Short mmCIF file of C-alpha atoms in Angstrom, two decimals:
data_model
loop_
_atom_site.label_atom_id
_atom_site.label_comp_id
_atom_site.label_asym_id
_atom_site.label_seq_id
_atom_site.Cartn_x
_atom_site.Cartn_y
_atom_site.Cartn_z
CA MET A 1 31.62 -2.53 0.08
CA SER A 2 30.48 -2.24 3.70
CA ALA A 3 28.13 0.58 4.67
CA LYS A 4 29.72 3.71 6.09
CA ILE A 5 29.28 4.97 9.62
CA GLN A 6 26.74 7.79 9.42
CA PRO A 7 27.33 10.64 11.91
CA PRO A 8 24.24 11.59 13.94
CA SER A 9 22.04 14.27 12.48
CA LEU A 10 22.26 17.68 14.09
CA ARG A 11 19.56 19.02 16.40
CA ILE A 12 18.63 22.54 17.41
CA GLY A 13 21.24 23.84 19.85
CA ASP A 14 24.09 21.65 18.59
CA THR A 15 27.51 23.22 18.04
CA VAL A 16 29.27 23.50 14.68
CA ALA A 17 32.99 24.27 14.72
CA ILE A 18 34.33 26.32 11.80
CA ILE A 19 37.95 25.31 11.24
CA PRO A 20 40.39 26.67 8.63
CA THR A 21 42.43 23.67 7.46
CA ALA A 22 44.08 25.41 4.53
CA ARG A 23 44.09 29.02 3.35
CA ALA A 24 43.90 31.90 5.84
CA ILE A 25 40.53 33.49 6.53
CA THR A 26 39.30 36.46 8.53
CA LEU A 27 36.40 36.83 10.91
CA GLU A 28 34.76 39.24 8.45
CA GLU A 29 34.91 36.64 5.68
CA LEU A 30 33.05 34.17 7.93
CA LYS A 31 30.19 36.43 8.99
CA ASP A 32 27.71 35.17 6.36
CA GLY A 33 28.45 31.52 7.10
CA THR A 34 28.21 32.09 10.84
CA ALA A 35 24.88 33.88 10.47
CA LEU A 36 23.56 31.07 8.28
CA VAL A 37 24.37 28.36 10.82
CA GLU A 38 22.87 30.39 13.62
CA SER A 39 19.71 30.91 11.56
CA TRP A 40 19.31 27.12 11.62
CA GLY A 41 19.21 27.16 15.42
CA LEU A 42 22.76 25.90 15.79
CA LYS A 43 25.70 27.34 17.72
CA VAL A 44 29.01 28.30 16.13
CA ARG A 45 32.47 27.86 17.58
CA LEU A 46 35.33 29.42 15.62
CA GLY A 47 38.65 27.61 15.53
CA ALA A 48 41.83 29.23 16.79
CA GLY A 49 43.09 29.55 13.23
CA VAL A 50 40.46 32.12 12.24
CA GLY A 51 42.32 35.38 11.69
CA ARG A 52 45.72 33.69 11.89
CA LYS A 53 48.00 33.93 8.86
CA HIS A 54 51.22 32.09 8.06
CA PHE A 55 52.05 33.14 4.51
CA GLN A 56 49.02 31.88 2.49
CA GLN A 57 47.68 29.61 5.18
CA ALA A 58 45.87 29.82 8.50
CA GLY A 59 48.92 28.87 10.51
CA THR A 60 51.61 26.24 10.21
CA ALA A 61 50.62 22.67 9.42
CA ARG A 62 50.94 21.72 13.08
CA GLU A 63 48.84 24.70 14.20
CA ARG A 64 46.08 23.93 11.71
CA ALA A 65 46.19 20.24 12.62
CA ALA A 66 45.91 21.05 16.33
CA ASP A 67 42.89 23.26 15.59
CA LEU A 68 41.16 20.46 13.67
CA GLN A 69 42.12 17.85 16.26
CA ALA A 70 40.65 19.95 19.06
CA ALA A 71 37.31 20.05 17.24
CA ILE A 72 37.42 16.31 16.52
CA ASP A 73 38.14 15.49 20.16
CA ASP A 74 35.63 17.92 21.70
CA PRO A 75 32.42 15.97 22.46
CA SER A 76 30.39 19.20 22.49
CA VAL A 77 31.21 19.81 18.80
CA ARG A 78 28.72 17.87 16.67
CA ALA A 79 29.94 18.92 13.20
CA ILE A 80 33.04 20.49 11.66
CA TRP A 81 32.62 22.94 8.79
CA CYS A 82 35.91 23.62 7.06
CA ALA A 83 36.27 27.37 6.60
CA ARG A 84 37.63 27.50 3.05
CA GLY A 85 39.73 25.61 0.54
CA GLY A 86 42.77 26.79 -1.33
CA TYR A 87 45.65 24.48 -0.51
CA GLY A 88 47.14 22.92 2.59
CA THR A 89 44.82 20.27 4.05
CA ALA A 90 47.10 17.45 2.86
CA GLN A 91 49.83 18.87 5.13
CA LEU A 92 47.68 17.96 8.15
CA LEU A 93 47.49 14.23 7.51
CA ASP A 94 50.76 13.46 9.31
CA HIS A 95 49.62 15.38 12.38
CA ILE A 96 45.99 14.38 13.00
CA GLU A 97 44.26 11.32 14.41
CA LEU A 98 40.88 10.66 12.80
CA ARG A 99 40.14 7.20 14.19
CA GLY A 100 38.18 8.64 17.09
CA LEU A 101 35.49 9.49 14.55
CA GLN A 102 34.80 5.78 14.13
CA ARG A 103 33.65 5.66 17.78
CA HIS A 104 32.18 9.15 17.99
CA PRO A 105 31.35 10.21 14.44
CA LYS A 106 30.55 13.80 13.51
CA TRP A 107 30.02 15.42 10.15
CA ILE A 108 32.98 17.04 8.42
CA ALA A 109 31.82 19.30 5.60
CA GLY A 110 33.65 21.08 2.81
CA PHE A 111 34.84 20.55 -0.75
CA SER A 112 37.76 21.24 -3.10
CA ASP A 113 40.92 20.96 -0.93
CA ILE A 114 38.77 19.21 1.71
CA THR A 115 38.67 16.19 -0.62
CA VAL A 116 41.78 15.17 1.36
CA LEU A 117 39.66 14.68 4.49
CA HIS A 118 36.85 13.00 2.56
CA ASN A 119 39.33 10.42 1.27
CA ALA A 120 40.81 9.86 4.73
CA LEU A 121 37.35 9.41 6.24
CA ASP A 122 36.32 7.03 3.46
CA ARG A 123 39.29 4.80 4.34
CA LEU A 124 38.05 4.79 7.94
CA GLY A 125 34.50 3.97 6.89
CA VAL A 126 32.96 7.29 7.99
CA ALA A 127 30.56 9.33 5.84
CA SER A 128 31.19 13.04 5.19
CA LEU A 129 29.67 16.00 3.35
CA HIS A 130 30.93 17.42 0.07
CA ALA A 131 29.51 20.90 0.45
CA GLN A 132 30.16 24.61 0.17
CA MET A 133 32.38 26.12 2.84
CA PRO A 134 31.27 29.25 4.76
CA TYR A 135 33.65 31.38 2.68
CA ASN A 136 31.65 33.09 -0.11
CA ILE A 137 28.47 31.18 0.69
CA ALA A 138 26.30 34.31 0.40
CA ALA A 139 27.19 34.47 -3.30
CA LYS A 140 25.91 30.96 -3.94
CA SER A 141 22.40 29.74 -4.78
CA PRO A 142 19.78 29.24 -2.05
CA GLU A 143 19.97 25.50 -2.75
CA THR A 144 23.67 25.54 -1.90
CA ALA A 145 22.75 26.30 1.71
CA SER A 146 19.47 24.38 1.89
CA THR A 147 20.99 21.08 0.75
CA LEU A 148 23.79 21.48 3.29
CA ARG A 149 21.21 22.04 6.01
CA SER A 150 19.19 19.01 4.88
CA ALA A 151 22.27 16.80 4.93
CA LEU A 152 23.35 17.98 8.38
CA MET A 153 19.84 17.64 9.81
CA GLY A 154 19.23 14.18 8.37
CA GLU A 155 16.47 15.21 5.98
CA ALA A 156 15.89 13.35 2.73
CA TYR A 157 16.44 15.54 -0.32
CA VAL A 158 16.71 15.34 -4.10
CA ILE A 159 19.02 17.23 -6.44
CA THR A 160 17.53 17.77 -9.89
CA SER A 161 20.14 18.85 -12.41
CA PRO A 162 19.06 19.71 -15.98
CA THR A 163 21.07 18.59 -19.00
CA GLY A 164 23.84 21.10 -19.66
CA ALA A 165 25.80 21.74 -22.83
CA MET A 166 26.61 18.04 -23.13
CA ALA A 167 24.25 15.13 -22.65
CA GLY A 168 25.24 12.14 -20.57
CA ARG A 169 24.32 8.45 -20.77
CA SER A 170 20.89 7.42 -19.57
CA GLY A 171 20.37 4.88 -16.85
CA ALA A 172 19.75 4.44 -13.13
CA CYS A 173 21.61 2.99 -10.18
CA GLU A 174 21.71 3.00 -6.40
CA ALA A 175 25.09 3.05 -4.65
CA GLU A 176 27.34 5.04 -2.35
CA VAL A 177 28.58 8.37 -3.65
CA ILE A 178 32.33 8.97 -3.43
CA GLY A 179 34.86 11.36 -4.91
CA GLY A 180 35.44 15.09 -5.05
CA ASN A 181 38.09 17.30 -6.58
CA LEU A 182 39.86 15.54 -9.45
CA SER A 183 43.24 17.16 -8.77
CA LEU A 184 43.21 16.00 -5.15
CA LEU A 185 41.97 12.51 -5.99
CA TYR A 186 44.85 12.28 -8.46
CA ALA A 187 47.36 13.67 -5.95
CA LEU A 188 46.37 11.03 -3.37
CA ARG A 189 46.73 8.10 -5.75
CA GLY A 190 49.19 5.54 -4.40
CA THR A 191 49.02 6.90 -0.85
CA PRO A 192 47.23 5.44 2.19
CA TYR A 193 44.44 7.94 1.40
CA ASP A 194 43.63 6.61 -2.06
CA ILE A 195 40.05 5.40 -2.51
CA ASP A 196 38.41 2.44 -4.23
CA PRO A 197 35.48 3.57 -6.41
CA ARG A 198 34.41 0.13 -7.63
CA GLY A 199 30.68 -0.44 -7.34
CA ARG A 200 30.07 3.18 -6.34
CA ILE A 201 28.87 6.42 -7.91
CA LEU A 202 32.01 8.45 -8.60
CA TYR A 203 31.71 12.23 -8.43
CA LEU A 204 34.31 14.52 -10.06
CA GLU A 205 34.74 18.30 -10.19
CA ASP A 206 37.64 20.71 -10.67
CA LEU A 207 38.66 24.32 -11.18
CA ASP A 208 41.21 26.24 -13.22
CA GLU A 209 43.20 23.41 -14.77
CA LEU A 210 44.94 23.18 -18.12
CA LEU A 211 43.06 20.75 -20.33
CA TYR A 212 46.10 18.63 -21.05
CA HIS A 213 46.69 18.39 -17.29
CA MET A 214 43.07 17.30 -16.99
CA ASP A 215 43.63 14.58 -19.58
CA ARG A 216 46.75 13.40 -17.70
CA MET A 217 44.75 13.02 -14.48
CA VAL A 218 41.84 11.25 -16.16
CA MET A 219 44.23 8.88 -17.93
CA ASN A 220 45.85 8.07 -14.58
CA LEU A 221 42.47 7.09 -13.13
CA HIS A 222 41.59 5.17 -16.29
CA LEU A 223 44.84 3.18 -16.33
CA ALA A 224 44.31 2.39 -12.64
CA GLY A 225 40.92 0.86 -13.50
CA TRP A 226 38.81 3.49 -11.75
CA PHE A 227 36.22 3.81 -14.51
CA LYS A 228 35.77 0.12 -15.30
CA ASP A 229 33.46 -1.04 -12.52
CA LEU A 230 31.56 2.06 -11.42
CA ALA A 231 27.85 2.02 -10.64
CA GLY A 232 27.56 5.51 -12.11
CA LEU A 233 29.52 8.69 -12.81
CA ILE A 234 28.59 12.28 -11.93
CA VAL A 235 30.64 15.10 -13.43
CA GLY A 236 30.04 18.37 -11.62
CA GLY A 237 31.38 21.81 -12.35
CA MET A 238 34.53 21.85 -14.45
CA ALA A 239 35.04 25.58 -14.06
CA ASP A 240 37.59 27.73 -15.88
CA MET A 241 39.29 24.80 -17.58
CA HIS A 242 41.52 26.21 -20.29
CA ASP A 243 44.35 25.82 -22.76
CA LEU A 244 47.92 26.98 -22.23
CA LYS A 245 47.71 28.90 -25.51
CA GLU A 246 44.45 29.73 -27.26
CA GLN A 247 46.14 29.39 -30.64
CA ASP A 248 47.23 25.83 -29.80
CA PRO A 249 44.17 24.14 -28.23
CA PHE A 250 44.09 20.66 -26.71
CA GLY A 251 40.98 19.98 -28.78
CA GLU A 252 38.58 18.61 -26.16
CA SER A 253 36.63 20.10 -23.28
CA ALA A 254 36.90 18.62 -19.80
CA GLU A 255 33.61 16.80 -20.32
CA GLN A 256 34.71 15.45 -23.70
CA ILE A 257 37.92 14.09 -22.15
CA ILE A 258 35.86 12.14 -19.62
CA ALA A 259 33.27 11.03 -22.19
CA ARG A 260 35.98 9.58 -24.43
CA THR A 261 37.44 7.69 -21.50
CA VAL A 262 34.20 6.14 -20.23
CA GLU A 263 32.64 5.47 -23.64
CA PRO A 264 33.25 1.67 -23.45
CA PHE A 265 31.26 1.27 -20.23
CA GLY A 266 27.51 1.08 -19.77
CA TYR A 267 26.70 2.80 -16.47
CA PRO A 268 24.76 6.10 -16.23
CA VAL A 269 26.82 9.26 -16.68
CA CYS A 270 25.79 12.89 -16.23
CA TYR A 271 27.65 16.11 -16.92
CA HIS A 272 27.25 19.70 -15.66
CA PHE A 273 25.80 18.45 -12.38
CA LEU A 274 24.92 21.20 -9.91
CA SER A 275 27.87 20.82 -7.55
CA GLY A 276 31.44 22.07 -7.44
CA HIS A 277 33.15 25.42 -8.09
CA ILE A 278 30.00 26.92 -9.56
CA PRO A 279 27.30 29.29 -8.24
CA ASP A 280 24.96 26.37 -7.47
CA ASN A 281 27.05 24.03 -5.31
CA ARG A 282 24.68 21.49 -3.80
CA ALA A 283 25.70 19.20 -0.98
CA LEU A 284 26.50 15.52 -1.52
CA VAL A 285 26.60 12.93 1.25
CA LEU A 286 29.75 10.93 0.56
CA GLY A 287 29.62 7.37 1.80
CA GLN A 288 25.83 7.17 1.79
CA LYS A 289 23.75 5.26 -0.73
CA ALA A 290 21.91 7.49 -3.18
CA LYS A 291 19.71 6.88 -6.19
CA LEU A 292 20.98 8.31 -9.47
CA SER A 293 18.73 8.59 -12.51
CA VAL A 294 19.97 10.04 -15.80
CA THR A 295 17.66 10.77 -18.73
CA ALA A 296 17.82 12.97 -21.80
CA ASP A 297 16.37 15.79 -19.69
CA GLY A 298 18.99 15.68 -16.96
CA ALA A 299 19.81 13.87 -13.74
CA THR A 300 18.31 13.39 -10.29
CA LEU A 301 20.27 12.30 -7.25
CA SER A 302 18.19 11.29 -4.24
CA PHE A 303 19.52 11.00 -0.70
CA GLY A 304 17.55 9.20 1.97
CA ASN A 305 17.28 9.91 5.68
CA VAL A 306 20.69 9.93 7.36
CA ILE A 307 19.48 9.79 10.99
CA VAL A 308 21.21 6.96 12.87
#
């Protein structure tokens, strides 16, 4: 697996564009994220879709795509921070051209529905940031923001995640981190935006799924060979996973579904990692080598300097 193109680290005075690629968002809902970026000495440019609403989303697919494309093509924009998730980023793929980022890379940051862009960038060989969006960032942990800043600024950092309700499998590895939202990874299977996790550290998280749906998605990845040749597996927040009827449970938690599936393999696995749809959503550099260590006490994930 060839190394990914690493976008240049941001410097004081650089411009970050905040672009809504999916659900609609207001200027008021962005005030905390805007203030945070400005507190880092960076400038903020809001996309045309901020405040625009087309049913659930921040404009039609073509309008949202044009907003994102403008930020990609603008040489004065050094990073793109997707405004929020929800649903709709996949609708942009037919209308955007990302290949310019191979020649002039810039960070694209976000998570959840933004997994669509992470997959597309992975296919182009460009690193990206799985990180909290500006929406609701004030309600997240201080580390949610500080790890995003470290990743953008090219600072080495370590995420230490204690063992949660379920222990993982001890071990250590060094490899690229890849992945994101399980539902989106599953939805992109068999498309030109599918990814190849072999030899890499796969990261998974999700929100508000029925447990039997979760099992269906995990079985799809398993039958496709995703779990066979990983370097390691990180399972982040699996928030609000539930049964259709409490009186008729599926019988396994989200973590237990994954543990059953990866039991035959020997690589390190950790659960309840501090990233995803949880209050402590720490940033991951996708497409960059990281060191993963899992012990009985928890996991550490170490990212090196990303300055190019």
